PDB file of C-alpha atoms in Angstrom:
ATOM      1  CA  PHE A1045       0.138   0.424  -0.545  1.00 63.00           C
ATOM      2  CA  PHE A1046       2.838   3.012   0.744  1.00 70.00           C
ATOM      3  CA  ILE A1047       4.634   2.100  -2.594  1.00 68.00           C
ATOM      4  CA  GLY A1048       2.150   1.926  -4.311  1.00 70.00           C
ATOM      5  CA  SER A1049       1.025   5.029  -2.916  1.00 78.00           C
ATOM      6  CA  THR A1050       4.192   6.783  -2.934  1.00 75.00           C
ATOM      7  CA  ILE A1051       4.117   6.701  -6.415  1.00 74.00           C
ATOM      8  CA  LEU A1052       0.534   7.719  -7.390  1.00 78.00           C
ATOM      9  CA  VAL A1053       2.759  10.794  -5.470  1.00 77.00           C
ATOM     10  CA  GLN A1054       5.670  10.639  -7.758  1.00 75.00           C
ATOM     11  CA  GLU A1055       3.312  10.664 -10.612  1.00 78.00           C
ATOM     12  CA  ALA A1056       1.058  13.425 -10.381  1.00 78.00           C
ATOM     13  CA  LEU A1057       4.410  15.580  -9.120  1.00 75.00           C
ATOM     14  CA  LEU A1058       5.573  14.539 -12.698  1.00 77.00           C
ATOM     15  CA  VAL A1059       1.685  15.456 -13.899  1.00 80.00           C
ATOM     16  CA  GLU A1060       2.067  19.005 -12.293  1.00 78.00           C
ATOM     17  CA  ASP A1061       5.479  19.819 -13.995  1.00 77.00           C
ATOM     18  CA  GLY A1062       4.923  18.507 -16.971  1.00 80.00           C
ATOM     19  CA  LEU A1063       1.390  20.844 -17.193  1.00 80.00           C
ATOM     20  CA  ARG A1064       3.412  23.641 -15.468  1.00 79.00           C
ATOM     21  CA  ARG A1065       6.298  23.460 -18.335  1.00 80.00           C
ATOM     22  CA  SER A1066       3.278  23.276 -21.483  1.00 86.00           C
ATOM     23  CA  MET A1067       2.950  25.442 -23.909  1.00 91.00           C
ATOM     24  CA  TRP A1068      -0.613  25.781 -23.432  1.00 93.00           C
ATOM     25  CA  VAL A1069      -0.517  27.034 -19.810  1.00 91.00           C
ATOM     26  CA  ASP A1070       2.047  29.931 -21.704  1.00 92.00           C
ATOM     27  CA  ALA A1071      -0.397  30.491 -24.634  1.00 94.00           C
ATOM     28  CA  VAL A1072      -3.000  31.692 -21.319  1.00 93.00           C
ATOM     29  CA  GLY A1073      -0.759  33.270 -19.266  1.00 93.00           C
ATOM     30  CA  VAL A1074       0.208  35.488 -22.628  1.00 95.00           C
ATOM     31  CA  SER A1075      -4.046  35.901 -23.557  1.00 95.00           C
ATOM     32  CA  ASN A1076      -4.448  36.408 -20.006  1.00 94.00           C
ATOM     33  CA  LEU A1077      -1.789  40.020 -20.748  1.00 95.00           C
ATOM     34  CA  LEU A1078      -2.846  40.874 -23.770  1.00 95.00           C
ATOM     35  CA  TRP A1079      -6.814  40.560 -22.586  1.00 92.00           C
ATOM     36  CA  ILE A1080      -5.821  43.285 -19.980  1.00 93.00           C
ATOM     37  CA  VAL A1081      -3.986  45.448 -21.902  1.00 94.00           C
ATOM     38  CA  ALA A1082      -6.967  45.044 -24.630  1.00 91.00           C
ATOM     39  CA  VAL A1083     -10.036  45.798 -21.369  1.00 90.00           C
ATOM     40  CA  ILE A1084      -7.320  49.068 -20.297  1.00 90.00           C
ATOM     41  CA  TRP A1085      -7.185  50.767 -23.638  1.00 89.00           C
ATOM     42  CA  ASN A1086     -10.782  49.589 -23.976  1.00 85.00           C
ATOM     43  CA  PHE A1087     -11.860  51.458 -20.737  1.00 83.00           C
ATOM     44  CA  VAL A1088      -9.522  54.668 -21.779  1.00 84.00           C
ATOM     45  CA  ILE A1089     -10.897  55.210 -24.772  1.00 81.00           C
ATOM     46  CA  VAL A1090     -14.831  54.821 -23.760  1.00 79.00           C
ATOM     47  CA  VAL A1091     -14.151  56.490 -20.436  1.00 77.00           C
ATOM     48  CA  GLY A1092     -12.472  59.175 -22.178  1.00 74.00           C
ATOM     49  CA  TRP A1093     -14.588  59.736 -25.056  1.00 71.00           C
ATOM     50  CA  THR A1094     -17.887  58.653 -24.178  1.00 67.00           C
ATOM     51  CA  PHE A1095     -18.597  59.247 -20.024  1.00 65.00           C
ATOM     52  CA  VAL A1096     -16.620  62.791 -20.846  1.00 61.00           C
ATOM     53  CA  PRO A1097     -20.141  65.668 -21.225  1.00 60.00           C
ATOM     54  CA  GLY A1098     -19.330  67.917 -23.952  1.00 56.00           C
ATOM     55  CA  THR A1099     -16.938  65.492 -25.424  1.00 58.00           C
ATOM     56  CA  ILE A1100     -19.588  63.635 -28.040  1.00 60.00           C
ATOM     57  CA  ALA A1101     -23.315  64.148 -28.370  1.00 58.00           C
ATOM     58  CA  PHE A1102     -25.849  61.351 -28.460  1.00 58.00           C
ATOM     59  CA  HIS A1103     -29.776  62.384 -28.811  1.00 58.00           C
ATOM     60  CA  GLU A1104     -30.764  63.052 -31.815  1.00 59.00           C
ATOM     61  CA  LYS A1105     -31.745  66.914 -31.035  1.00 59.00           C
ATOM     62  CA  ALA A1106     -28.056  67.081 -30.735  1.00 58.00           C
ATOM     63  CA  HIS A1107     -28.066  65.969 -34.414  1.00 57.00           C
ATOM     64  CA  THR A1108     -28.391  70.104 -35.234  1.00 60.00           C
ATOM     65  CA  VAL A1109     -26.352  71.267 -33.022  1.00 59.00           C
ATOM     66  CA  ALA A1110     -23.946  69.417 -32.075  1.00 57.00           C
ATOM     67  CA  ALA A1111     -22.813  68.974 -36.500  1.00 57.00           C
ATOM     68  CA  GLY A1112     -19.196  67.377 -35.878  1.00 57.00           C
ATOM     69  CA  ASP A1113     -19.402  65.501 -32.385  1.00 56.00           C
ATOM     70  CA  PHE A1114     -22.553  63.575 -33.080  1.00 56.00           C
ATOM     71  CA  CYS A1115     -22.892  60.222 -32.744  1.00 60.00           C
ATOM     72  CA  GLY A1116     -25.540  57.960 -33.527  1.00 56.00           C
ATOM     73  CA  ALA A1117     -24.298  55.078 -33.278  1.00 63.00           C
ATOM     74  CA  TRP A1118     -25.936  55.194 -29.119  1.00 64.00           C
ATOM     75  CA  ALA A1119     -25.878  51.352 -29.399  1.00 69.00           C
ATOM     76  CA  SER A1120     -22.626  50.809 -29.597  1.00 71.00           C
ATOM     77  CA  VAL A1121     -21.327  53.215 -26.774  1.00 72.00           C
ATOM     78  CA  PHE A1122     -24.273  52.012 -25.088  1.00 77.00           C
ATOM     79  CA  THR A1123     -22.731  47.964 -24.956  1.00 79.00           C
ATOM     80  CA  ALA A1124     -18.789  49.502 -24.378  1.00 79.00           C
ATOM     81  CA  ARG A1125     -19.999  51.397 -21.844  1.00 77.00           C
ATOM     82  CA  VAL A1126     -21.560  48.250 -20.012  1.00 84.00           C
ATOM     83  CA  VAL A1127     -18.353  46.074 -21.708  1.00 83.00           C
ATOM     84  CA  CYS A1128     -16.674  48.544 -19.439  1.00 82.00           C
ATOM     85  CA  LEU A1129     -18.907  48.463 -15.760  1.00 84.00           C
ATOM     86  CA  LEU A1130     -18.472  44.260 -16.303  1.00 86.00           C
ATOM     87  CA  THR A1131     -15.181  44.174 -17.178  1.00 87.00           C
ATOM     88  CA  PRO A1132     -14.061  44.614 -13.387  1.00 86.00           C
ATOM     89  CA  LEU A1133     -16.082  41.147 -12.160  1.00 87.00           C
ATOM     90  CA  PHE A1134     -13.382  39.594 -14.526  1.00 89.00           C
ATOM     91  CA  PHE A1135     -10.560  41.977 -14.368  1.00 91.00           C
ATOM     92  CA  PHE A1136      -9.031  40.636 -11.196  1.00 92.00           C
ATOM     93  CA  LEU A1137      -9.123  37.199 -11.365  1.00 92.00           C
ATOM     94  CA  ASN A1138      -7.602  37.534 -14.308  1.00 92.00           C
ATOM     95  CA  LEU A1139      -5.127  40.066 -13.476  1.00 94.00           C
ATOM     96  CA  PHE A1140      -4.153  37.177 -10.238  1.00 94.00           C
ATOM     97  CA  SER A1141      -4.125  34.930 -13.193  1.00 92.00           C
ATOM     98  CA  ALA A1142      -1.478  36.781 -15.329  1.00 94.00           C
ATOM     99  CA  ALA A1143       1.101  37.600 -11.856  1.00 94.00           C
ATOM    100  CA  THR A1144       0.954  34.051 -10.802  1.00 91.00           C
ATOM    101  CA  TRP A1145       1.579  32.707 -14.131  1.00 91.00           C
ATOM    102  CA  ILE A1146       4.696  35.427 -14.220  1.00 92.00           C
ATOM    103  CA  ILE A1147       6.019  34.785 -10.466  1.00 88.00           C
ATOM    104  CA  THR A1148       5.855  30.819 -12.070  1.00 85.00           C
ATOM    105  CA  LYS A1149       7.995  31.421 -15.808  1.00 87.00           C
ATOM    106  CA  LEU A1150      10.399  33.360 -12.954  1.00 86.00           C
ATOM    107  CA  VAL A1151      10.600  31.170 -10.062  1.00 81.00           C
ATOM    108  CA  MET A1152      10.172  27.789 -12.645  1.00 80.00           C
ATOM    109  CA  SER A1153      13.774  29.631 -13.624  1.00 80.00           C
ATOM    110  CA  ASN A1154      17.758  27.759 -13.916  1.00 80.00           C
ATOM    111  CA  MET A1155      18.401  30.860 -12.205  1.00 87.00           C
ATOM    112  CA  VAL A1156      16.627  32.085  -9.770  1.00 84.00           C
ATOM    113  CA  SER A1157      15.708  28.846  -8.247  1.00 82.00           C
ATOM    114  CA  LYS A1158      19.399  28.431  -7.249  1.00 85.00           C
ATOM    115  CA  ALA A1159      18.954  31.815  -5.935  1.00 88.00           C
ATOM    116  CA  VAL A1160      16.204  30.928  -3.464  1.00 85.00           C
ATOM    117  CA  LEU A1161      17.758  27.277  -3.109  1.00 84.00           C
ATOM    118  CA  SER A1162      20.621  29.047  -2.324  1.00 87.00           C
ATOM    119  CA  ALA A1163      19.272  31.378  -0.006  1.00 88.00           C
ATOM    120  CA  ALA A1164      17.655  27.821   1.733  1.00 86.00           C
ATOM    121  CA  GLU A1165      20.756  26.370   2.370  1.00 86.00           C
ATOM    122  CA  SER A1166      22.456  29.459   4.694  1.00 86.00           C
ATOM    123  CA  ALA A1167      19.196  29.583   6.179  1.00 85.00           C
ATOM    124  CA  ASP A1168      20.061  26.437   7.034  1.00 84.00           C
ATOM    125  CA  GLN A1169      22.784  26.697   8.606  1.00 84.00           C
ATOM    126  CA  ASN A1170      22.161  27.629  11.800  1.00 77.00           C
ATOM    127  CA  THR A1171      19.873  24.664  12.184  1.00 74.00           C
ATOM    128  CA  ALA A1172      21.838  22.331  13.301  1.00 74.00           C
ATOM    129  CA  GLY A1173      22.779  20.672   9.997  1.00 73.00           C
ATOM    130  CA  ILE A1174      18.563  19.767   9.322  1.00 82.00           C
ATOM    131  CA  PRO A1175      17.225  21.535   5.848  1.00 86.00           C
ATOM    132  CA  VAL A1176      14.504  22.992   6.722  1.00 85.00           C
ATOM    133  CA  ALA A1177      14.037  25.816   4.881  1.00 86.00           C
ATOM    134  CA  GLN A1178      15.590  23.306   2.166  1.00 84.00           C
ATOM    135  CA  THR A1179      12.804  20.937   2.544  1.00 83.00           C
ATOM    136  CA  LEU A1180       9.932  23.661   2.800  1.00 86.00           C
ATOM    137  CA  VAL A1181      11.249  25.160  -0.111  1.00 84.00           C
ATOM    138  CA  LYS A1182      11.053  21.691  -2.268  1.00 79.00           C
ATOM    139  CA  ALA A1183       8.089  21.349  -1.005  1.00 76.00           C
ATOM    140  CA  PHE A1184       5.861  23.779  -1.388  1.00 76.00           C
ATOM    141  CA  LEU A1185       8.356  26.707  -4.409  1.00 76.00           C
ATOM    142  CA  LEU A1186       9.483  24.409  -6.891  1.00 74.00           C
ATOM    143  CA  ARG A1187       7.910  21.477  -6.919  1.00 66.00           C
ATOM    144  CA  ALA A1188       9.428  18.815  -9.195  1.00 56.00           C
ATOM    145  CA  SER A1189      11.742  20.828 -11.138  1.00 58.00           C
ATOM    146  CA  GLN A1190      14.859  19.189  -9.645  1.00 59.00           C
ATOM    147  CA  ASP A1191      13.804  16.231  -8.474  1.00 66.00           C
ATOM    148  CA  ALA A1192      12.152  14.879 -11.901  1.00 70.00           C
ATOM    149  CA  LYS A1193      14.481  12.331 -12.768  1.00 73.00           C
ATOM    150  CA  ARG A1194      14.269  10.864  -9.398  1.00 72.00           C
ATOM    151  CA  ALA A1195      10.354  10.712 -10.244  1.00 71.00           C
ATOM    152  CA  LYS A1196      10.630   9.003 -12.771  1.00 76.00           C
ATOM    153  CA  LEU A1197      12.710   6.733 -11.786  1.00 76.00           C
ATOM    154  CA  MET A1198      10.214   5.846  -8.824  1.00 76.00           C
ATOM    155  CA  VAL A1199       7.523   5.350 -11.574  1.00 76.00           C
ATOM    156  CA  ALA A1200       9.837   2.795 -13.688  1.00 82.00           C
ATOM    157  CA  LEU A1201      10.817   1.391 -10.402  1.00 80.00           C
ATOM    158  CA  GLY A1202       6.679   1.268  -8.817  1.00 80.00           C
ATOM    159  CA  GLU A1203       5.803  -0.148 -12.734  1.00 83.00           C
ATOM    160  CA  LYS A1204       8.813  -3.191 -12.364  1.00 86.00           C
ATOM    161  CA  LEU A1205       7.322  -3.771  -9.431  1.00 84.00           C
ATOM    162  CA  ARG A1206       4.118  -4.134  -9.782  1.00 83.00           C
ATOM    163  CA  LEU A1207       4.818  -6.282 -13.753  1.00 89.00           C
ATOM    164  CA  SER A1208       7.092  -8.341 -11.448  1.00 90.00           C
ATOM    165  CA  LYS A1209       3.598  -9.373  -9.404  1.00 89.00           C
ATOM    166  CA  GLU A1210       1.498  -9.827 -11.623  1.00 91.00           C
ATOM    167  CA  ARG A1211       4.390 -11.669 -14.024  1.00 93.00           C
ATOM    168  CA  ILE A1212       4.352 -13.844 -10.406  1.00 93.00           C
ATOM    169  CA  ASP A1213       0.983 -14.555 -10.418  1.00 92.00           C
ATOM    170  CA  ALA A1214       0.287 -15.335 -14.186  1.00 93.00           C
ATOM    171  CA  GLN A1215       3.195 -17.781 -13.474  1.00 93.00           C
ATOM    172  CA  GLY A1216       1.146 -19.577 -11.032  1.00 93.00           C
ATOM    173  CA  GLN A1217      -2.352 -20.024 -12.661  1.00 93.00           C
ATOM    174  CA  LEU A1218       0.152 -20.826 -15.907  1.00 92.00           C
ATOM    175  CA  ASN A1219       1.386 -23.805 -13.239  1.00 91.00           C
ATOM    176  CA  THR A1220      -1.942 -24.004 -12.121  1.00 91.00           C
ATOM    177  CA  LEU A1221      -3.490 -24.973 -15.173  1.00 91.00           C
ATOM    178  CA  LYS A1222      -0.396 -26.950 -16.610  1.00 90.00           C
ATOM    179  CA  ARG A1223      -0.775 -29.599 -12.865  1.00 89.00           C
ATOM    180  CA  ARG A1224      -5.273 -29.429 -14.228  1.00 88.00           C
ATOM    181  CA  ILE A1225      -3.818 -30.031 -18.296  1.00 87.00           C
ATOM    182  CA  ASP A1226      -1.807 -33.219 -17.035  1.00 85.00           C
ATOM    183  CA  SER A1227      -3.836 -34.915 -14.796  1.00 85.00           C
ATOM    184  CA  SER A1228      -6.462 -34.711 -16.897  1.00 83.00           C
ATOM    185  CA  LYS A1229      -4.010 -36.831 -19.392  1.00 78.00           C
ATOM    186  CA  LEU A1230      -3.637 -39.085 -17.565  1.00 73.00           C
ATOM    187  CA  GLU A1231      -7.712 -39.962 -16.232  1.00 67.00           C
TER     188      GLU A1231
END
């Protein structure tokens, strides 16, 4: 039971590491950043040109008075204003997602991970040789990035152990069948 659980945790770490390094995670991160830029630009345009009084006239009677400042696309402006009002519902969530992606990219870089590990090593020098800070950093910050080869080895060894047990069970069943066949031939 313990070996199976350990191997399951190792496989989960490998899957998480693979997902963290996936190109789709990068695509979502870049898309979030582009969305944030587009939303800010949309907000500037809508607030700057449609909310400020005297910039654009929308009323039908303003067509003759305002001349060049008249805008007959009131439905488009209404939609843009509604988008500006609803944007804060998603803006902070996407901002948090983009910040998480940037931080993950920075932490996963070799330079930053080496610096963090060396800082953890220096912090552990005062703990009587017990690597508390290194363990916490590897467990929560640098999960599976440094130990991926060992995790792959553990998964492969677990698979080998499972397959050898299956082979022994299958060999036992084969021996049982051979004895039954031999006993039926003798009769």
